[in-house]
mmCIF file of C-alpha atoms (C1' of nucleotides) and ligand atoms in Angstrom:
data_model
loop_
_atom_site.group_PDB
_atom_site.id
_atom_site.type_symbol
_atom_site.label_atom_id
_atom_site.label_comp_id
_atom_site.label_asym_id
_atom_site.label_seq_id
_atom_site.Cartn_x
_atom_site.Cartn_y
_atom_site.Cartn_z
ATOM 1 C CA MET I 96 4.132 -14.689 25.877
ATOM 2 C CA GLU I 97 1.212 -16.894 26.780
ATOM 3 C CA HIS I 98 -0.408 -14.010 28.507
ATOM 4 C CA PHE I 99 -2.160 -13.645 25.238
ATOM 5 C CA ARG I 100 -5.331 -15.083 26.665
ATOM 6 C CA ALA I 101 -5.226 -12.527 29.473
ATOM 7 C CA ARG I 102 -4.450 -9.704 27.066
ATOM 8 C CA CYS I 103 -7.475 -10.619 25.001
ATOM 9 C CA ALA I 104 -9.625 -10.595 28.113
ATOM 10 C CA ALA I 105 -8.246 -7.224 29.137
ATOM 11 C CA LEU I 106 -9.091 -5.868 25.705
ATOM 12 C CA GLY I 107 -12.553 -7.366 25.672
ATOM 13 C CA LEU I 108 -11.641 -9.745 22.863
ATOM 14 C CA ALA I 109 -12.695 -13.353 22.774
ATOM 15 C CA TYR I 110 -9.837 -15.769 22.958
ATOM 16 C CA THR I 111 -9.764 -18.108 19.988
ATOM 17 C CA HIS I 112 -7.226 -20.579 18.727
ATOM 18 C CA GLN I 113 -7.066 -18.717 15.423
ATOM 19 C CA ARG I 114 -6.226 -15.464 17.197
ATOM 20 C CA MET I 115 -3.556 -17.083 19.266
ATOM 21 C CA VAL I 116 -1.844 -18.663 16.269
ATOM 22 C CA ILE I 117 -2.106 -15.482 14.200
ATOM 23 C CA TYR I 118 -0.633 -13.396 16.970
ATOM 24 C CA ARG I 119 2.105 -15.944 17.597
ATOM 25 C CA ALA I 120 3.041 -15.913 13.918
ATOM 26 C CA LEU I 121 3.527 -12.164 14.129
ATOM 27 C CA ALA I 122 5.175 -11.932 17.517
ATOM 28 C CA GLY I 123 7.519 -14.774 16.655
ATOM 29 C CA THR I 124 9.255 -13.072 13.770
ATOM 30 C CA ASP I 125 11.349 -9.961 13.272
ATOM 31 C CA ALA I 126 10.424 -9.865 9.624
ATOM 32 C CA HIS I 127 7.585 -7.540 8.756
ATOM 33 C CA PRO I 128 5.207 -9.886 7.037
ATOM 34 C CA THR I 129 2.272 -9.254 4.754
ATOM 35 C CA PRO I 130 -1.177 -10.609 5.614
ATOM 36 C CA GLU I 131 -0.613 -13.273 2.977
ATOM 37 C CA ALA I 132 2.626 -14.345 4.622
ATOM 38 C CA VAL I 133 0.891 -14.552 7.990
ATOM 39 C CA TYR I 134 -1.850 -16.591 6.373
ATOM 40 C CA GLU I 135 0.652 -19.038 4.885
ATOM 41 C CA GLN I 136 2.388 -19.425 8.215
ATOM 42 C CA VAL I 137 -0.836 -19.921 10.159
ATOM 43 C CA LYS I 138 -2.166 -22.432 7.647
ATOM 44 C CA ARG I 139 0.604 -24.804 8.630
ATOM 45 C CA GLU I 140 -1.047 -25.114 12.016
ATOM 46 C CA ILE I 141 -4.681 -24.421 11.050
ATOM 47 C CA PRO I 142 -5.081 -25.583 7.450
ATOM 48 C CA ALA I 143 -8.766 -24.618 7.351
ATOM 49 C CA ILE I 144 -8.278 -21.011 8.403
ATOM 50 C CA SER I 145 -9.723 -18.354 6.152
ATOM 51 C CA LEU I 146 -7.738 -15.477 4.741
ATOM 52 C CA GLY I 147 -10.553 -13.199 5.807
ATOM 53 C CA THR I 148 -10.043 -14.243 9.390
ATOM 54 C CA VAL I 149 -6.398 -13.290 9.143
ATOM 55 C CA TYR I 150 -7.258 -9.860 7.774
ATOM 56 C CA LYS I 151 -9.980 -9.296 10.342
ATOM 57 C CA ASN I 152 -7.716 -10.159 13.227
ATOM 58 C CA ILE I 153 -4.853 -8.110 11.920
ATOM 59 C CA HIS I 154 -7.171 -5.128 12.013
ATOM 60 C CA THR I 155 -8.491 -6.049 15.413
ATOM 61 C CA PHE I 156 -4.973 -6.337 16.786
ATOM 62 C CA THR I 157 -3.869 -3.105 15.176
ATOM 63 C CA GLU I 158 -6.810 -1.201 16.617
ATOM 64 C CA ALA I 159 -6.146 -2.772 19.994
ATOM 65 C CA GLY I 160 -2.525 -1.647 19.857
ATOM 66 C CA LEU I 161 -1.034 -5.133 19.755
ATOM 67 C CA LEU I 162 0.354 -4.542 16.282
ATOM 68 C CA ARG I 163 1.586 -1.687 14.147
ATOM 69 C CA GLU I 164 1.440 -1.114 10.446
ATOM 70 C CA VAL I 165 4.897 -0.548 9.009
ATOM 71 C CA ASN I 166 3.540 1.451 6.111
ATOM 72 C CA LEU I 167 0.817 3.907 6.875
ATOM 73 C CA LEU I 168 0.552 4.816 3.194
ATOM 74 C CA HIS I 169 0.135 1.378 1.742
ATOM 75 C CA GLU I 170 -3.303 1.925 0.282
ATOM 76 C CA SER I 171 -2.045 3.484 -2.875
ATOM 77 C CA LEU I 172 1.098 4.676 -4.569
ATOM 78 C CA ARG I 173 2.030 8.238 -3.577
ATOM 79 C CA LEU I 174 4.302 10.369 -5.699
ATOM 80 C CA ASP I 175 6.804 13.101 -5.088
ATOM 81 C CA ALA I 176 8.345 15.312 -7.749
ATOM 82 C CA ASN I 177 10.497 17.062 -5.162
ATOM 83 C CA LEU I 178 13.833 15.329 -5.652
ATOM 84 C CA GLY I 179 15.753 17.337 -3.085
ATOM 85 C CA ASN I 180 16.550 15.818 0.276
ATOM 86 C CA HIS I 181 13.696 16.368 2.659
ATOM 87 C CA HIS I 182 11.620 14.622 5.283
ATOM 88 C CA HIS I 183 7.935 13.845 5.555
ATOM 89 C CA PHE I 184 5.188 14.393 8.051
ATOM 90 C CA VAL I 185 2.366 11.879 7.566
ATOM 91 C CA CYS I 186 -1.036 12.535 9.076
ATOM 92 C CA VAL I 187 -2.372 9.373 10.640
ATOM 93 C CA ARG I 188 -5.903 10.577 10.066
ATOM 94 C CA CYS I 189 -6.099 11.820 6.495
ATOM 95 C CA LYS I 190 -2.836 10.347 5.233
ATOM 96 C CA SER I 191 -1.670 13.651 3.850
ATOM 97 C CA VAL I 192 2.066 14.027 3.434
ATOM 98 C CA THR I 193 3.773 17.319 4.221
ATOM 99 C CA ASP I 194 7.342 18.121 3.301
ATOM 100 C CA ILE I 195 9.698 18.980 6.138
ATOM 101 C CA PRO I 196 12.930 20.705 5.109
ATOM 102 C CA GLU I 197 15.998 18.616 5.740
ATOM 103 C CA ARG I 198 17.549 21.336 7.881
ATOM 104 C CA ASP I 199 14.615 21.207 10.305
ATOM 105 C CA ILE I 200 15.816 17.855 11.606
ATOM 106 C CA GLY I 201 19.280 16.985 12.737
ATOM 107 C CA PRO I 202 21.267 14.867 10.282
ATOM 108 C CA LEU I 203 20.373 11.197 10.603
ATOM 109 C CA HIS I 204 23.815 9.887 11.306
ATOM 110 C CA LEU I 205 24.386 6.251 12.180
ATOM 111 C CA ARG I 206 26.067 5.720 15.517
ATOM 112 C CA GLN I 207 26.477 2.047 14.800
ATOM 113 C CA PRO I 208 27.258 0.435 11.461
ATOM 114 C CA LEU I 209 24.461 -1.268 9.589
ATOM 115 C CA PRO I 210 24.391 -5.073 9.637
ATOM 116 C CA GLU I 211 27.183 -6.649 7.596
ATOM 117 C CA GLY I 212 26.656 -6.311 3.884
ATOM 118 C CA TYR I 213 23.919 -3.705 4.011
ATOM 119 C CA VAL I 214 24.380 -0.710 1.723
ATOM 120 C CA LEU I 215 22.711 2.559 2.637
ATOM 121 C CA GLN I 216 21.473 4.815 -0.125
ATOM 122 C CA ARG I 217 19.332 7.366 1.624
ATOM 123 C CA ALA I 218 17.838 8.122 5.013
ATOM 124 C CA VAL I 219 14.602 9.989 5.603
ATOM 125 C CA ALA I 220 12.655 10.829 8.704
ATOM 126 C CA GLU I 221 8.997 9.971 8.814
ATOM 127 C CA LEU I 222 7.130 12.069 11.323
ATOM 128 C CA LEU I 223 3.773 10.635 12.317
ATOM 129 C CA GLY I 224 1.020 12.687 13.846
ATOM 130 C CA VAL I 225 -2.035 14.763 13.079
ATOM 131 C CA CYS I 226 -2.033 17.570 10.551
ATOM 132 C CA ALA I 227 -3.413 21.001 11.303
ATOM 133 C CA ARG I 228 -6.630 20.448 9.435
ATOM 134 C CA CYS I 229 -7.375 17.148 11.165
ATOM 135 C CA ALA I 230 -6.313 18.412 14.583
ATOM 136 C CA GLY I 231 -8.536 21.438 14.181
ATOM 137 C CA SER I 232 -11.637 19.628 13.025
ATOM 138 C CA GLU I 233 -11.735 16.631 15.286
ATOM 139 C CA ASP I 234 -13.160 15.725 18.648
ATOM 140 C CA VAL I 235 -10.222 17.542 20.158
ATOM 141 C CA ILE I 236 -12.667 20.251 21.150
ATOM 142 C CA SER I 237 -15.876 21.398 19.556
ATOM 143 C CA THR I 238 -14.561 24.940 19.284
ATOM 144 C CA ALA I 239 -14.223 24.638 15.556
ATOM 145 C CA SER I 240 -16.916 24.780 12.945
ATOM 146 C CA SER I 241 -14.581 25.923 10.223
ATOM 147 C CA GLN I 242 -13.690 24.564 6.815
ATOM 148 C CA MET K 175 10.473 24.162 -15.970
ATOM 149 C CA GLU K 176 9.599 23.891 -19.635
ATOM 150 C CA HIS K 177 12.833 22.120 -20.220
ATOM 151 C CA PHE K 178 10.666 19.072 -19.987
ATOM 152 C CA ARG K 179 10.941 18.478 -23.694
ATOM 153 C CA ALA K 180 14.711 18.589 -23.448
ATOM 154 C CA ARG K 181 14.732 16.328 -20.416
ATOM 155 C CA CYS K 182 12.686 13.765 -22.281
ATOM 156 C CA ALA K 183 15.113 13.913 -25.156
ATOM 157 C CA ALA K 184 18.052 13.503 -22.816
ATOM 158 C CA LEU K 185 16.385 10.446 -21.313
ATOM 159 C CA GLY K 186 15.515 8.949 -24.677
ATOM 160 C CA LEU K 187 11.806 9.432 -24.067
ATOM 161 C CA ALA K 188 9.407 10.639 -26.701
ATOM 162 C CA TYR K 189 7.846 13.956 -25.896
ATOM 163 C CA THR K 190 4.072 13.793 -25.822
ATOM 164 C CA HIS K 191 1.412 16.182 -24.686
ATOM 165 C CA GLN K 192 0.137 13.592 -22.213
ATOM 166 C CA ARG K 193 3.575 13.258 -20.647
ATOM 167 C CA MET K 194 3.988 16.971 -20.330
ATOM 168 C CA VAL K 195 0.643 17.450 -18.629
ATOM 169 C CA ILE K 196 1.170 14.484 -16.306
ATOM 170 C CA TYR K 197 4.573 15.731 -15.283
ATOM 171 C CA ARG K 198 3.289 19.248 -14.825
ATOM 172 C CA ALA K 199 0.501 18.003 -12.559
ATOM 173 C CA LEU K 200 3.098 16.366 -10.353
ATOM 174 C CA ALA K 201 5.758 19.057 -10.419
ATOM 175 C CA GLY K 202 3.165 21.731 -9.749
ATOM 176 C CA THR K 203 2.063 20.475 -6.366
ATOM 177 C CA ASP K 204 3.674 19.892 -3.015
ATOM 178 C CA ALA K 205 0.999 17.390 -2.116
ATOM 179 C CA HIS K 206 1.979 13.785 -2.686
ATOM 180 C CA PRO K 207 -0.789 12.620 -4.963
ATOM 181 C CA THR K 208 -2.009 9.173 -5.882
ATOM 182 C CA PRO K 209 -2.140 8.073 -9.535
ATOM 183 C CA GLU K 210 -5.901 8.576 -9.383
ATOM 184 C CA ALA K 211 -5.459 12.137 -8.196
ATOM 185 C CA VAL K 212 -3.011 12.804 -11.006
ATOM 186 C CA TYR K 213 -5.474 11.288 -13.445
ATOM 187 C CA GLU K 214 -8.276 13.551 -12.216
ATOM 188 C CA GLN K 215 -6.071 16.602 -12.500
ATOM 189 C CA VAL K 216 -4.830 15.719 -15.972
ATOM 190 C CA LYS K 217 -8.322 14.945 -17.230
ATOM 191 C CA ARG K 218 -9.225 18.576 -16.778
ATOM 192 C CA GLU K 219 -6.842 19.364 -19.588
ATOM 193 C CA ILE K 220 -6.986 16.109 -21.547
ATOM 194 C CA PRO K 221 -10.431 14.627 -20.964
ATOM 195 C CA ALA K 222 -9.739 11.607 -23.185
ATOM 196 C CA ILE K 223 -6.602 10.498 -21.377
ATOM 197 C CA SER K 224 -6.512 6.931 -20.172
ATOM 198 C CA LEU K 225 -5.760 5.955 -16.589
ATOM 199 C CA GLY K 226 -3.373 3.362 -17.973
ATOM 200 C CA THR K 227 -1.375 6.101 -19.619
ATOM 201 C CA VAL K 228 -1.062 7.878 -16.288
ATOM 202 C CA TYR K 229 0.187 4.721 -14.595
ATOM 203 C CA LYS K 230 2.583 3.912 -17.410
ATOM 204 C CA ASN K 231 4.121 7.361 -17.358
ATOM 205 C CA ILE K 232 4.385 7.464 -13.610
ATOM 206 C CA HIS K 233 6.484 4.325 -13.852
ATOM 207 C CA THR K 234 8.469 5.684 -16.732
ATOM 208 C CA PHE K 235 9.203 8.883 -14.827
ATOM 209 C CA THR K 236 10.079 7.011 -11.655
ATOM 210 C CA GLU K 237 12.510 4.759 -13.476
ATOM 211 C CA ALA K 238 13.983 7.785 -15.199
ATOM 212 C CA GLY K 239 14.517 9.482 -11.860
ATOM 213 C CA LEU K 240 12.104 12.337 -12.497
ATOM 214 C CA LEU K 241 9.826 11.165 -9.692
ATOM 215 C CA ARG K 242 10.075 9.306 -6.427
ATOM 216 C CA GLU K 243 7.637 7.029 -4.694
ATOM 217 C CA VAL K 244 6.861 8.276 -1.211
ATOM 218 C CA ASN K 245 6.020 4.803 0.012
ATOM 219 C CA LEU K 246 8.279 2.007 -1.130
ATOM 220 C CA LEU K 247 6.124 -0.543 0.680
ATOM 221 C CA HIS K 248 2.759 0.365 -0.755
ATOM 222 C CA GLU K 249 2.103 -2.929 -2.490
ATOM 223 C CA SER K 250 0.738 -4.593 0.595
ATOM 224 C CA LEU K 251 0.171 -4.049 4.279
ATOM 225 C CA ARG K 252 3.238 -4.908 6.367
ATOM 226 C CA LEU K 253 2.998 -5.671 10.044
ATOM 227 C CA ASP K 254 5.188 -5.212 13.062
ATOM 228 C CA ALA K 255 4.600 -6.809 16.458
ATOM 229 C CA ASN K 256 7.635 -5.021 17.880
ATOM 230 C CA LEU K 257 6.039 -2.118 19.716
ATOM 231 C CA GLY K 258 9.239 -0.670 21.081
ATOM 232 C CA ASN K 259 10.741 2.423 19.507
ATOM 233 C CA HIS K 260 12.994 1.452 16.642
ATOM 234 C CA HIS K 261 13.860 2.395 13.092
ATOM 235 C CA HIS K 262 13.635 0.534 9.806
ATOM 236 C CA PHE K 263 15.944 -0.308 6.965
ATOM 237 C CA VAL K 264 14.005 -1.014 3.772
ATOM 238 C CA CYS K 265 15.654 -2.869 0.912
ATOM 239 C CA VAL K 266 14.767 -1.212 -2.364
ATOM 240 C CA ARG K 267 15.194 -4.516 -4.161
ATOM 241 C CA CYS K 268 13.361 -7.146 -2.140
ATOM 242 C CA LYS K 269 11.383 -4.789 0.077
ATOM 243 C CA SER K 270 12.495 -6.565 3.224
ATOM 244 C CA VAL K 271 12.322 -4.500 6.400
ATOM 245 C CA THR K 272 15.061 -4.801 9.015
ATOM 246 C CA ASP K 273 14.788 -3.374 12.496
ATOM 247 C CA ILE K 274 17.424 -0.840 13.499
ATOM 248 C CA PRO K 275 17.701 -0.189 17.241
ATOM 249 C CA GLU K 276 16.710 3.306 18.205
ATOM 250 C CA ARG K 277 20.074 3.925 19.864
ATOM 251 C CA ASP K 278 21.891 3.293 16.565
ATOM 252 C CA ILE K 279 20.619 6.603 15.231
ATOM 253 C CA GLY K 280 20.792 9.925 16.963
ATOM 254 C CA PRO K 281 17.520 11.183 18.397
ATOM 255 C CA LEU K 282 15.392 12.808 15.725
ATOM 256 C CA HIS K 283 14.969 16.173 17.336
ATOM 257 C CA LEU K 284 13.235 18.977 15.538
ATOM 258 C CA ARG K 285 15.341 22.080 15.108
ATOM 259 C CA GLN K 286 12.357 24.017 13.873
ATOM 260 C CA PRO K 287 8.776 23.733 15.028
ATOM 261 C CA LEU K 288 6.314 21.897 12.850
ATOM 262 C CA PRO K 289 3.841 23.968 10.844
ATOM 263 C CA GLU K 290 1.204 25.644 12.992
ATOM 264 C CA GLY K 291 -1.357 23.215 14.354
ATOM 265 C CA TYR K 292 0.522 20.040 13.556
ATOM 266 C CA VAL K 293 0.776 17.514 16.383
ATOM 267 C CA LEU K 294 3.661 15.063 16.404
ATOM 268 C CA GLN K 295 3.096 11.600 17.770
ATOM 269 C CA ARG K 296 6.133 9.655 16.742
ATOM 270 C CA ALA K 297 9.215 9.954 14.571
ATOM 271 C CA VAL K 298 10.976 7.103 12.857
ATOM 272 C CA ALA K 299 13.903 6.914 10.516
ATOM 273 C CA GLU K 300 13.509 5.040 7.282
ATOM 274 C CA LEU K 301 16.830 3.922 5.875
ATOM 275 C CA LEU K 302 16.714 3.001 2.207
ATOM 276 C CA GLY K 303 19.272 0.843 0.536
ATOM 277 C CA VAL K 304 20.143 -2.717 -0.392
ATOM 278 C CA CYS K 305 20.091 -5.562 2.110
ATOM 279 C CA ALA K 306 22.953 -8.003 2.510
ATOM 280 C CA ARG K 307 21.251 -10.755 0.598
ATOM 281 C CA CYS K 308 20.426 -8.564 -2.372
ATOM 282 C CA ALA K 309 23.800 -6.833 -2.333
ATOM 283 C CA GLY K 310 25.591 -10.156 -2.242
ATOM 284 C CA SER K 311 23.659 -11.883 -4.974
ATOM 285 C CA GLU K 312 23.725 -9.400 -7.796
ATOM 286 C CA ASP K 313 25.783 -6.988 -9.837
ATOM 287 C CA VAL K 314 25.056 -4.369 -7.231
ATOM 288 C CA ILE K 315 28.273 -2.511 -7.754
ATOM 289 C CA SER K 316 26.323 0.383 -9.209
ATOM 290 C CA THR K 317 23.766 0.603 -6.458
ATOM 291 C CA ALA K 318 22.944 4.203 -7.150
ATOM 292 C CA SER K 319 19.512 3.927 -8.667
ATOM 293 C CA SER K 320 18.049 0.662 -9.660
ATOM 294 C CA GLN K 321 14.983 -1.335 -8.991
ATOM 295 C "C1'" DT F 34 7.457 12.253 -46.318
ATOM 296 C "C1'" DG F 35 7.702 7.232 -44.804
ATOM 297 C "C1'" DA F 36 8.983 3.512 -41.778
ATOM 298 C "C1'" DC F 37 8.995 1.956 -37.436
ATOM 299 C "C1'" DA F 38 9.270 1.739 -32.635
ATOM 300 C "C1'" DA F 39 7.184 3.862 -28.956
ATOM 301 C "C1'" DA F 40 3.201 5.584 -26.830
ATOM 302 C "C1'" DA F 41 -1.776 6.060 -26.171
ATOM 303 C "C1'" DG F 42 -6.498 4.222 -25.543
ATOM 304 C "C1'" DA F 43 -9.790 0.604 -24.305
ATOM 305 C "C1'" DG F 44 -10.849 -2.776 -21.648
ATOM 306 C "C1'" DA F 45 -9.784 -7.437 -19.596
ATOM 307 C "C1'" DA F 46 -7.175 -9.536 -16.004
ATOM 308 C "C1'" DT F 47 -4.803 -9.736 -11.633
ATOM 309 C "C1'" DT F 48 -3.908 -8.675 -6.863
ATOM 310 C "C1'" DA F 49 -4.947 -6.901 -2.413
ATOM 311 C "C1'" DT F 50 -8.505 -6.006 0.537
ATOM 312 C "C1'" DT F 51 -13.216 -5.621 2.248
ATOM 313 C "C1'" DA F 52 -18.049 -6.918 2.673
ATOM 314 C "C1'" DT F 53 -21.802 -10.190 3.085
ATOM 315 C "C1'" DC F 54 -24.028 -14.006 4.757
ATOM 316 C "C1'" DC F 55 -24.449 -17.957 7.158
ATOM 317 C "C1'" DT F 56 -22.522 -21.206 10.670
ATOM 318 C "C1'" DT F 57 -19.986 -22.072 14.794
ATOM 319 C "C1'" DC F 58 -18.219 -21.001 19.159
ATOM 320 C "C1'" DA F 59 -16.554 -18.426 23.537
ATOM 321 C "C1'" DA F 60 -18.317 -16.104 27.341
ATOM 322 C "C1'" DT F 61 -21.346 -15.858 30.889
ATOM 323 C "C1'" DA F 62 -25.704 -15.983 33.550
ATOM 324 C "C1'" DG F 63 -28.712 -19.131 35.616
ATOM 325 C "C1'" DC P 18 -23.337 -27.860 33.417
ATOM 326 C "C1'" DT P 19 -26.496 -26.179 29.991
ATOM 327 C "C1'" DA P 20 -28.813 -22.341 27.396
ATOM 328 C "C1'" DT P 21 -28.367 -17.974 25.391
ATOM 329 C "C1'" DT P 22 -26.295 -14.786 22.629
ATOM 330 C "C1'" DG P 23 -23.272 -11.767 20.450
ATOM 331 C "C1'" DA P 24 -18.792 -12.209 18.635
ATOM 332 C "C1'" DA P 25 -15.874 -14.745 15.577
ATOM 333 C "C1'" DG P 26 -14.888 -17.886 11.746
ATOM 334 C "C1'" DG P 27 -15.461 -19.739 6.893
ATOM 335 C "C1'" DA P 28 -16.866 -19.256 2.182
ATOM 336 C "C1'" DT P 29 -17.292 -16.438 -1.335
ATOM 337 C "C1'" DA P 30 -18.804 -12.184 -3.724
ATOM 338 C "C1'" DA P 31 -17.551 -7.517 -4.331
ATOM 339 C "C1'" DT P 32 -14.471 -3.583 -4.613
ATOM 340 C "C1'" DA P 33 -10.231 -1.004 -5.331
ATOM 341 C "C1'" DA P 34 -5.679 -0.530 -7.115
ATOM 342 C "C1'" DT P 35 -2.735 -1.852 -10.530
ATOM 343 C "C1'" DT P 36 -1.077 -4.345 -14.531
ATOM 344 C "C1'" DC P 37 -1.550 -6.573 -18.919
ATOM 345 C "C1'" DT P 38 -2.948 -7.236 -23.708
ATOM 346 C "C1'" DC P 39 -4.237 -5.716 -27.884
ATOM 347 C "C1'" DT P 40 -5.121 -2.343 -31.382
ATOM 348 C "C1'" DT P 41 -4.569 2.298 -33.126
ATOM 349 C "C1'" DT P 42 -2.067 6.494 -33.238
ATOM 350 C "C1'" DT P 43 1.941 9.355 -33.078
ATOM 351 C "C1'" DG P 44 6.783 11.087 -32.410
ATOM 352 C "C1'" DT P 45 11.366 10.460 -34.176
ATOM 353 C "C1'" DC P 46 14.679 10.143 -37.459
ATOM 354 C "C1'" DA P 47 16.518 9.061 -41.883
HETATM 355 MN MN1 MN Y 562 8.001 15.166 -0.405
HETATM 356 MN MN1 MN Y 563 10.034 -3.183 13.047
HETATM 357 ZN ZN1 ZN Y 564 -4.804 15.129 8.428
HETATM 358 ZN ZN1 ZN Y 565 16.981 -7.109 -0.315
#
DNA sequence: TGACAAAAGAGAATTATTATCCTTCAATAG
DNA sequence: CTATTGAAGGATAATAATTCTCTTTTGTCA
């Protein structure tokens, strides 16, 4: 766990006390906190830390692969008038959402019960990847000058 | 599709031209638009419509069950330092996210190929429901559709 | 048709996030 | 062990998304 200094070095990131405490706040919980929650936690140890520093490091860590975003689509509300059961493919590049018919994926059955007291209403698969348009127009290969 | 007037009546909602056009913009696409995108679409037909009206009706429709939010966690970025493969249970009440071990759910294998050109990177299950704390603390007996 | 609650429009306010600008500091070469 | 320097931090302004407040208009129903 205290390889953090080495991991920063390996990633070409400067090691700072702020980074260490921010990362520790995240790695030390199984909740899925907001930047604000991380900020509140870190402030207990570094009262003078800036919220901007928390945001900046969250992005740095995410780009470096030390963290993941739970919700790729958090930037804005996204709506769906299709009320039937179906799954979603989300493009990590353009954030487009494509419906996937329910029958295209095996039923999401629970092999183990949920934690005590939890009540399940619905289960959907979220497929993450790159959509056709983004895959075709990117640095994958410069064969495309379409669109 | 033009039962919309009747559906409004059944839901106790006043029928307005704005509502009809907003709903039509949503029901007429398989994209998963933002409120802004809906607003832009609707403005073509009702140039004087207010963005607030779009937001208000989106909420009204969602509460009425005519629409769904794609992203329950859009209010703020949520972070995860657990890089291993696992699934998530999201509480529709308190928005808490609980890790579900990958082995607790059958592998999400695709029975049909993705649309041409799509590249899959990762697949996760999102279980929606009510967490133990929320289920235990409220009149959650009718957990079908509340928020 | 008239009364009234609901809905729409305008714009201010709030919240989440990002950008800017200046200061401080970690890394590293000498 | 310094000096240099670009990266990182802190303060705060700016932006984007969403909600709130207030006033006017409109749909519903008697
Ligand atoms: Mn959908
Ligand atoms: Mn997780
Ligand atoms: Zn894409
Ligand atoms: Zn809950």
